[in-house]
Coordinates of C-alpha atoms and ligand atoms in Angstrom, one line a residue:
X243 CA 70.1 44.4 71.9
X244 CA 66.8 44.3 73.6
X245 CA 64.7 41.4 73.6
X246 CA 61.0 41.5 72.2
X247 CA 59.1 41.5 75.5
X248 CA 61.4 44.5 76.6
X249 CA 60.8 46.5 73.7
X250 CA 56.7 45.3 74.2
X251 CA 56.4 46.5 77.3
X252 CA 58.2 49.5 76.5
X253 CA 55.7 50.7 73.1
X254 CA 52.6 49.5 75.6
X255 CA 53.9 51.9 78.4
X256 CA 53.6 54.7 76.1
X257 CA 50.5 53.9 74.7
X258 CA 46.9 55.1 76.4
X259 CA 43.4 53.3 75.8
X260 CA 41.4 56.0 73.8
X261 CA 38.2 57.8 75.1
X262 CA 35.4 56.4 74.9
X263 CA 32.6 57.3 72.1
X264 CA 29.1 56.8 71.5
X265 CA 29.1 54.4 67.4
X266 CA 26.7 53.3 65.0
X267 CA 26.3 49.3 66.2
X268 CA 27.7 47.5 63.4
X269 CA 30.7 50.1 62.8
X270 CA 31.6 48.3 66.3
X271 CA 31.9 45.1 65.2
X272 CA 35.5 44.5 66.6
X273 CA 35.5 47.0 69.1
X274 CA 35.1 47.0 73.2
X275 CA 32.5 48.1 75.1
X276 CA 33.0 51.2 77.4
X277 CA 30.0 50.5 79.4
X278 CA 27.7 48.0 80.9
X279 CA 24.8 47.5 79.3
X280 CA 22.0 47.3 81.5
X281 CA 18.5 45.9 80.0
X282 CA 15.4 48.0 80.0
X283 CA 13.2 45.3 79.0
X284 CA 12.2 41.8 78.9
X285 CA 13.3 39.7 76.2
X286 CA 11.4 38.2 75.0
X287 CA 9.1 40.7 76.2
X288 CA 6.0 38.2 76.3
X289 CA 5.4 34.8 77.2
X290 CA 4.9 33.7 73.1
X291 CA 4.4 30.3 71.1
X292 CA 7.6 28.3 70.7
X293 CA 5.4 26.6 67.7
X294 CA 3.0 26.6 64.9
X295 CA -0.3 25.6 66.5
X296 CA -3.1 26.2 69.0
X297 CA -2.9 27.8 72.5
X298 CA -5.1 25.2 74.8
X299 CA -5.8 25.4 78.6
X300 CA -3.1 22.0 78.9
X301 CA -6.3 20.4 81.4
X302 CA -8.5 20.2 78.1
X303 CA -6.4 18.2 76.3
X304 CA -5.3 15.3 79.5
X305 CA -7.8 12.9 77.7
X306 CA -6.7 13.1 73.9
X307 CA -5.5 10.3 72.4
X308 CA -4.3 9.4 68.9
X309 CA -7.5 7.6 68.4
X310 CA -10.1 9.1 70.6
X311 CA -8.7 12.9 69.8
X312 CA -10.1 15.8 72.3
X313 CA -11.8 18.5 70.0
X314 CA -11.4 22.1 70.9
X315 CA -13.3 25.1 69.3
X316 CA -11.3 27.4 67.4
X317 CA -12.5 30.6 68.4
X318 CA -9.7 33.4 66.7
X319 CA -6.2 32.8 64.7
X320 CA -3.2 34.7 66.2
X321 CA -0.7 35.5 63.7
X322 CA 3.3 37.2 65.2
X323 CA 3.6 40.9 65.7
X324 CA -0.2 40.6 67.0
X325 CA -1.5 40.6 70.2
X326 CA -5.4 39.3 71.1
X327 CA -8.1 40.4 74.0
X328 CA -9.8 36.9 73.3
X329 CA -9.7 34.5 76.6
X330 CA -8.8 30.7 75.7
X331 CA -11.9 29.8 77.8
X332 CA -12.5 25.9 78.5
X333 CA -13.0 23.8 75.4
X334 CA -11.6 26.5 72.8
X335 CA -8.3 26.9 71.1
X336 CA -6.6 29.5 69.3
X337 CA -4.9 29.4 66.0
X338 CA -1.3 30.3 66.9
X339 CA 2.1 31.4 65.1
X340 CA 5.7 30.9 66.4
X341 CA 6.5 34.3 68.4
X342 CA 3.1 35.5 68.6
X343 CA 2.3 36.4 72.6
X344 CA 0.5 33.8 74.4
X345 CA -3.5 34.8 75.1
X346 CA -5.0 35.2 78.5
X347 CA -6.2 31.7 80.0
X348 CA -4.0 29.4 77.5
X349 CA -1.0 27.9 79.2
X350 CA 0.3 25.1 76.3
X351 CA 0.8 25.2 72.2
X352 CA -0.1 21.9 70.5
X353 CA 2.2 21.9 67.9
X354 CA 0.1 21.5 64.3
X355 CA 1.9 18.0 63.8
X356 CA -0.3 17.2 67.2
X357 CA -3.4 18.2 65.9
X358 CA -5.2 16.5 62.6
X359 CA -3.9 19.5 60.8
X360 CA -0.9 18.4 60.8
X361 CA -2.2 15.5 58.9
X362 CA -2.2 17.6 55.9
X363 CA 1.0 18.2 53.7
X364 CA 1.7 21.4 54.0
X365 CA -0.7 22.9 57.6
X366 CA 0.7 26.4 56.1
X367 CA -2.0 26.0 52.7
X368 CA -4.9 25.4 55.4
X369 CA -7.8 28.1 55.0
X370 CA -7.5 29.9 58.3
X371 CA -10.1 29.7 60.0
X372 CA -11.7 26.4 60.8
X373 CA -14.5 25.6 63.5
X374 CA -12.7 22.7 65.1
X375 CA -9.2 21.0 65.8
X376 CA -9.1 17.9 67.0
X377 CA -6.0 17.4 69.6
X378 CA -4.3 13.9 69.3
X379 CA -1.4 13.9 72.2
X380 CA -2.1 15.5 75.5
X381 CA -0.2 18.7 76.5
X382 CA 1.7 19.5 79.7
X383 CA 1.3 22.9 81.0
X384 CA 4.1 25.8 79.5
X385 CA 3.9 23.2 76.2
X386 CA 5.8 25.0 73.5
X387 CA 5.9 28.5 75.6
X388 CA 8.3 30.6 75.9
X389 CA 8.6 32.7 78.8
X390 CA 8.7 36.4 78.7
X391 CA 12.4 37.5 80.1
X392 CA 13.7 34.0 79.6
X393 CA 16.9 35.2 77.3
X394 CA 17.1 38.5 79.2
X395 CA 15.6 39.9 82.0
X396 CA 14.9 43.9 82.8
X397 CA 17.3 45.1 85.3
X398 CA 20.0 42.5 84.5
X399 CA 23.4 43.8 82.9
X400 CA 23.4 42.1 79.8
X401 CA 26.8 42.5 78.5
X402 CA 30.0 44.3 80.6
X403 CA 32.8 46.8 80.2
X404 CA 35.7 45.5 78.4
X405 CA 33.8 43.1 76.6
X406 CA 34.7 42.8 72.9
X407 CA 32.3 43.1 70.9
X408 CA 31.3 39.8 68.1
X409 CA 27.6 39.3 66.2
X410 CA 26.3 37.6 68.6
X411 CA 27.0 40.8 71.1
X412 CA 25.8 42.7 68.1
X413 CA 23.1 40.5 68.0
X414 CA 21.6 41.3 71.7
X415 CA 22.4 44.6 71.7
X416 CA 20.3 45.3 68.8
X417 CA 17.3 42.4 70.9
X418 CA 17.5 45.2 73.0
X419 CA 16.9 48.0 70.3
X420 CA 20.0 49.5 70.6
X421 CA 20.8 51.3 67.3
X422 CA 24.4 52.5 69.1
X423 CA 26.8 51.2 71.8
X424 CA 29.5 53.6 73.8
X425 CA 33.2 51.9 72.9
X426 CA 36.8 53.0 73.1
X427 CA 37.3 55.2 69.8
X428 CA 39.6 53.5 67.0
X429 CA 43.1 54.6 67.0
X430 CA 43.8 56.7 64.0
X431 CA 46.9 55.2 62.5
X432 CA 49.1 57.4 60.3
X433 CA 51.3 55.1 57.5
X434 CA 54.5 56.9 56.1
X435 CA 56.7 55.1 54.0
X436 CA 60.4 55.9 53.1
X437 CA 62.8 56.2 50.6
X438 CA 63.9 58.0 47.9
X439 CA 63.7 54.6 45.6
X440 CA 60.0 54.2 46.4
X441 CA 56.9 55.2 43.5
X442 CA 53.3 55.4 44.6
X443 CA 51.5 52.7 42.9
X444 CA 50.2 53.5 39.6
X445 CA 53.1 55.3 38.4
X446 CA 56.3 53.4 35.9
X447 CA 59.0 52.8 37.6
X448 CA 62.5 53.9 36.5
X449 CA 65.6 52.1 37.1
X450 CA 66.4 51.7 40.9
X451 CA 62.7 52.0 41.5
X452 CA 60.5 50.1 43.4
X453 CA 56.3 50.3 44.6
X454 CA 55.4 51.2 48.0
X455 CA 54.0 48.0 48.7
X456 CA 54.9 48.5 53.0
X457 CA 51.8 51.2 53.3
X458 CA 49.6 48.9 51.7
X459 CA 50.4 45.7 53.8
X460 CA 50.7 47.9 57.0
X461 CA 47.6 49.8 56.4
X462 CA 45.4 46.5 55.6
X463 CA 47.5 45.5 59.2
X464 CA 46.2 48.5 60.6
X465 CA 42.5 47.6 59.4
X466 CA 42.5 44.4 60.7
X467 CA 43.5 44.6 63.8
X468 CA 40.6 47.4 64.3
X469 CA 42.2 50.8 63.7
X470 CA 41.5 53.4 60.8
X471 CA 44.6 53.8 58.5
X472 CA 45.5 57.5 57.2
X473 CA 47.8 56.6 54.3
X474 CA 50.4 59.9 54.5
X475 CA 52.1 58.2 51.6
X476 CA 56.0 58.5 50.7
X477 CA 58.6 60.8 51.9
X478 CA 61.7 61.1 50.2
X479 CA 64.9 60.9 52.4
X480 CA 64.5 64.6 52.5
X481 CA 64.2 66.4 56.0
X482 CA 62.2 68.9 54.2
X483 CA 59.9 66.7 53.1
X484 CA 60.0 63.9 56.3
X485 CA 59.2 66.9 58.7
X486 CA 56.4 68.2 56.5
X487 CA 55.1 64.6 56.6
X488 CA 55.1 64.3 60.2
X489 CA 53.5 66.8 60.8
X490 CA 50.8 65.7 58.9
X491 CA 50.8 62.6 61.7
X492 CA 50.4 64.7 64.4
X493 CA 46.4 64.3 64.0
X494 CA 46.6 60.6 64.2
X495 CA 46.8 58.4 67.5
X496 CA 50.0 56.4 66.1
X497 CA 52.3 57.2 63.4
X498 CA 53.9 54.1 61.8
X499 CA 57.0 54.3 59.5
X500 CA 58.5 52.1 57.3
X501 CA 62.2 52.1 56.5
X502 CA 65.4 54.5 57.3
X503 CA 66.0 53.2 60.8
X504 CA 68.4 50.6 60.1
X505 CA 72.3 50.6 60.5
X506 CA 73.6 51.8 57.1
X507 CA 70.2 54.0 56.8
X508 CA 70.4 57.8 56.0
X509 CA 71.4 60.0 58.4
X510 CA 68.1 62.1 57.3
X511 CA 65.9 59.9 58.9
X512 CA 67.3 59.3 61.8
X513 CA 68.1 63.4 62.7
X514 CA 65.0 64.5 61.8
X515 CA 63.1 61.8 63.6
X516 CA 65.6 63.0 66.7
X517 CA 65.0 67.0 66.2
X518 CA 61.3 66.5 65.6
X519 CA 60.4 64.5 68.9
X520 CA 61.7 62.3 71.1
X521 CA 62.9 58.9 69.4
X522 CA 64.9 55.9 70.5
X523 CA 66.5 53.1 68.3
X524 CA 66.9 49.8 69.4
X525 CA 68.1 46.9 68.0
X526 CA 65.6 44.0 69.3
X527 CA 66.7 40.2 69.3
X528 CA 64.1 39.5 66.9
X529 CA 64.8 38.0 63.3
X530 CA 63.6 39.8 60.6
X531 CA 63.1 43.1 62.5
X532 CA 66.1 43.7 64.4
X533 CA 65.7 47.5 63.9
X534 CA 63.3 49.9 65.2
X535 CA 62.0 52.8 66.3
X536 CA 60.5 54.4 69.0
X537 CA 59.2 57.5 70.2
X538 CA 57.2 60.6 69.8
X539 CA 56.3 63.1 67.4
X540 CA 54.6 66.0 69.7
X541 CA 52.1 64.0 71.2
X542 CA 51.5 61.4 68.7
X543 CA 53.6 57.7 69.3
X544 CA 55.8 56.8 66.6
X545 CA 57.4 53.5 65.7
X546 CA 59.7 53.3 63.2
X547 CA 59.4 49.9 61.5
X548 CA 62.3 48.6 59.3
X549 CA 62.0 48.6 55.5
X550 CA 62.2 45.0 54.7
X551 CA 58.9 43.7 53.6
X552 CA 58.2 40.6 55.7
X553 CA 60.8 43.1 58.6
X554 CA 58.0 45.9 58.5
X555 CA 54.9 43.0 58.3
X556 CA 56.4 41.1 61.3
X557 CA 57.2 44.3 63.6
X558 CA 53.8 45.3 63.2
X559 CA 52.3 42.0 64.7
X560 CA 54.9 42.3 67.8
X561 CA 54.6 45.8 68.5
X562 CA 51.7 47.5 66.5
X563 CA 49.3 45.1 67.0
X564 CA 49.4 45.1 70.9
X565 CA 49.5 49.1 70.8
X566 CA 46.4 49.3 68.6
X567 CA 44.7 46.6 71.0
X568 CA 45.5 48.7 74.0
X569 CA 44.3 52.0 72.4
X570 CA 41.1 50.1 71.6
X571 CA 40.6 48.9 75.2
X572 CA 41.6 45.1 74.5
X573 CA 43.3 43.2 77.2
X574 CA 44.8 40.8 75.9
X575 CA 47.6 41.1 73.4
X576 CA 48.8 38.0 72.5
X577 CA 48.7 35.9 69.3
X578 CA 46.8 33.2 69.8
X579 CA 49.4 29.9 69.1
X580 CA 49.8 26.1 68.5
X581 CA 52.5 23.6 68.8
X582 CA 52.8 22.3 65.7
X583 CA 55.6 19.7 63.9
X584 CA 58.1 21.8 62.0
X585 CA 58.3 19.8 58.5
X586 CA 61.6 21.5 58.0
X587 CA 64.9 22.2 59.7
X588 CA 65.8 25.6 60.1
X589 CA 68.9 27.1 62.3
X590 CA 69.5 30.3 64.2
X591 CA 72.6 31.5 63.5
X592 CA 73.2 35.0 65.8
X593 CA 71.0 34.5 69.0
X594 CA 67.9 36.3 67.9
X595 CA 64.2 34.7 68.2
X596 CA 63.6 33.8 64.9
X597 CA 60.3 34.1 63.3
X598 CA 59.8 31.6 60.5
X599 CA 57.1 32.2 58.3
X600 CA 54.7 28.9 58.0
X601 CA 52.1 27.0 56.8
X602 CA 49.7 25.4 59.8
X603 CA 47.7 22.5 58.6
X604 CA 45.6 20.5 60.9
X605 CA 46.3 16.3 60.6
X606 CA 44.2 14.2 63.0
X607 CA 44.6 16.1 66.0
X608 CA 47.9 17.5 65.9
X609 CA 49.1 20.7 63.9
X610 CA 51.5 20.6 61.1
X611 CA 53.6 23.4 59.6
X612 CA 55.9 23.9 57.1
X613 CA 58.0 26.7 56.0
X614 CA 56.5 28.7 53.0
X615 CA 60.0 28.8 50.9
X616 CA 63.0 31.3 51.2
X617 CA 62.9 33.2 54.5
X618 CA 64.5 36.1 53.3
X619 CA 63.0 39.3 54.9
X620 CA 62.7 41.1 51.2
X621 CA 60.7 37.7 50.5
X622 CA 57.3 39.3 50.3
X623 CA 55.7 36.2 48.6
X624 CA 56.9 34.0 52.0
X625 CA 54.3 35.6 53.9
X626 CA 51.3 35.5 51.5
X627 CA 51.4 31.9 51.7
X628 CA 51.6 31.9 55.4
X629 CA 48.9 31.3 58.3
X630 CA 51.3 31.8 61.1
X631 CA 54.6 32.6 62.5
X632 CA 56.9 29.4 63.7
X633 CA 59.2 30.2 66.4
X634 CA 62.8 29.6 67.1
X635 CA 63.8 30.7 70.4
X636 CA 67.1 32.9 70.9
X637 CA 68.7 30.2 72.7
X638 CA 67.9 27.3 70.3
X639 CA 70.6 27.0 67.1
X640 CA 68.8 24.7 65.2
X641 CA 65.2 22.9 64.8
X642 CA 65.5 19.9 63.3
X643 CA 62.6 18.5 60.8
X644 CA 60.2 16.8 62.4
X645 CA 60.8 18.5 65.7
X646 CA 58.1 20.4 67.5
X647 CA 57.7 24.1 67.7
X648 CA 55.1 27.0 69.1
X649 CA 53.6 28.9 66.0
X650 CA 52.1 32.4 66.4
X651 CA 48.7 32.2 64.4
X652 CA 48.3 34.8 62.2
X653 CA 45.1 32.9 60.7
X654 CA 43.6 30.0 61.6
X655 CA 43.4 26.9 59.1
X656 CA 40.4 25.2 58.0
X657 CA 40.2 21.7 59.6
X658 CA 40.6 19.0 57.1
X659 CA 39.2 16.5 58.6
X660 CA 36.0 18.4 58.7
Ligands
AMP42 P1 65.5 50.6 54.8 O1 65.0 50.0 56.1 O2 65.0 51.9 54.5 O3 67.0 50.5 54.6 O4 64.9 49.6 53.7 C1 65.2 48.2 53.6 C2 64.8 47.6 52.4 O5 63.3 47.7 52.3 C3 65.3 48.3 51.1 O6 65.5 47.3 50.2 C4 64.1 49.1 50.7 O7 64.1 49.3 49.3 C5 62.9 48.3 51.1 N1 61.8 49.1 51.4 C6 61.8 50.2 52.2 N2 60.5 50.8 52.2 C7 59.8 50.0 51.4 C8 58.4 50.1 51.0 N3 57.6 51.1 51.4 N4 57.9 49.2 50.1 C9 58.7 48.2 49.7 N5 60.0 48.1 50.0 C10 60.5 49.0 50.9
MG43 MG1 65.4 53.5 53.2

């Protein structure tokens, strides 16, 4: 038996970051950036009011005072989006809209609530144009201004290779009127099933029957973690009908299978996977999952998942998962994890890392989890009430309630105390 970091570093040694292409920005969401994106312009691009109010030359207004107000001239309203050739000259004041670009000769924005506009209820209903404003608080120069290149300045790299890509990067990137951004292409990720006993969804089942239900959780796996699925469906424990099937995958970055690589397996599965590529099976001291597959079908990576439900869900997040992050260009690979208090006992009886599957809950500041019912790997329903993955180590035989454990977070829970 190998144990999980072995058979990691392994599946990441075979697997290449993909090349990069130029995507439509919000398609990237998720994805890392293949370049460093360098501005072209100021943003904001002009020095612009950080307020509703009036541009003023700051030295007009030194004297104003709540009860002996300095009154200005209001020689032009300036509205965002617009830009004026009016000078502020001394004694005037222009009308002013948050955003719009500063005019020539102004250096401060009294804010409306300054001025005896803002006396009014709503300074929005005011007719616009009006001949005077009186100014009730004196105004510092670069008042209320915002400076032209203050977020982001030409020249400057903005956001770096490698970086992964959130809204907020979305968010400049677009500040910067990119409508695309060069990233490392999604991994196209073929999901084969198999088994004679399994029926595409949709279809009665006859005796001895079940639903494919692996392609479905592996495929929304696939999704989530970034890459595209290609659902190749079911083969029969056929070699006719596996090799047909694989060679479907051959188009795809990664091939996942589900089922046929374990001990008592078919034969079928196993030879074909051999004569068809290059394939290795290993028995990993993991708990569920200890069987799986690796290798290649032409040039496409395979792993072989195990059939078991919760097996096939918890392979993916060890070895899938960190391949599909690498294809994508990610770095890191880990899950992020907590130490939380294990409600429950739980014992390891052979040696293997168990993964338990729990239920994090935040109490005060510490983390709390507790086991989501039978841990059975056929137990699909254990892991739809699961955040997260509580770990027993290989050399540890028991946990005892109450005991402390690391949990790999498969989702994170919503604080409670919030
Ligand atoms: P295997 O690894 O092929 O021996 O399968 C182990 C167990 O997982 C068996 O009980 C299978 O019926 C079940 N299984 C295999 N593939 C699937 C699937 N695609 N969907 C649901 N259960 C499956
Ligand atoms: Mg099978």
């Amino acid at each position: 038996m190998i144990s999980v970091e072995a058979a990691l570093q392994r599946v990441l040694e075979q697997v290449e970051q993909l090349p990069p292409e130029e995507a439509p920005l919000l398609e990237t969401l998720g994805q890392v950036l293949a370049e460093d994106v360098v501005a072209h312009l100021d943003v904001p691009p002009l020095d612009n009011a950080a307020m509703d109010g009036y541009a003023v030359r700051a030295a007009d207004t030194t004297a104003a005072d709540e009860h002996s107000p300095v009154s200005l001239r209001v020689i032009a309203d300036l509205a965002a989006g617009y830009t004026t050739d009016i000078v502020v000259g001394p004694g005037t004041a222009i009308r002013i809209m948050t955003g719009a670009p500063l005019p020539a000769e102004a250096d401060a924005v009294v804010q409306f609530e300054h001025t005896d506009e803002g006396r009014r209820v709503n300074p929005r209903l005011e007719p616009a144009r009006r001949e005077n404003v009186a100014i009730l608080v004196p105004a510092k120069s670069g008042l209320n201004v915002r400076r032209a290149g203050e977020d982001i300045r030409a020249g400057q790299v903005v956001l770096r290779r490698g970086t992964a890509l959130r809204p907020a990067e979305l968010g400049v990137l677009a500040s910067l009127g990119r409508s695309t951004a060069l990233v490392y292409r999604r991994p196209l990720v073929a999901v084969l099933s198999t088994g004679d006993e399994l029926v595409p969804l949709g279809q009665p089942l006859r005796p001895g029957q079940i639903y494919n239900s692996n392609s479905y959780a592996i495929a929304a796996q696939v999704r989530r973690t970034g890459g595209v699925p290609l659902l190749l469906g079911i083969a029969r424990d056929l070699p006719e009908e596996l090799i047909a099937r694989l060679h479907e995958a051959r188009r795809a970055d990664l091939l996942i299978t589900t089922g046929g690589v374990s001990m008592g397996d078919f034969d079928v599965v196993k030879n074909v996977l051999a004569s068809e590529g290059e394939v290795t099976f290993w028995r990993v001291r993991m708990k569920p999952g200890k069987p799986l597959a690796f290798g290649r079908i032409g040039p496409t990576p395979h792993l072989g998942l195990p059939g078991n439900p919760v097996s096939a869900m918890v392979t993916f997040e060890m070895f899938a998962r960190p391949a599909i992050l690498k294809m994508m260009g990610k770095g890191n690979y880990r899950k992020p994890s907590v130490r939380a208090t294990l409600e429950q006992g739980a014992r390891n009886t052979d040696g293997r890392r168990v993964y338990l599957r729990a239920y994090v809950r935040k109490v005060g500041d510490d983390f709390v989890a507790s086991l989501t019912g039978p841990q059975g790997s056929h137990i699909a329903t254990s892991m739809t009430g699961a955040n997260g993955l509580a770990i027993l180590p290989e050399d540890a035989a028991e946990v005892r309630p109450g005991e402390r454990v690391q949990v790999l977070m498969l989702d994170w829970p919503e604080d409670e105390n919030l």
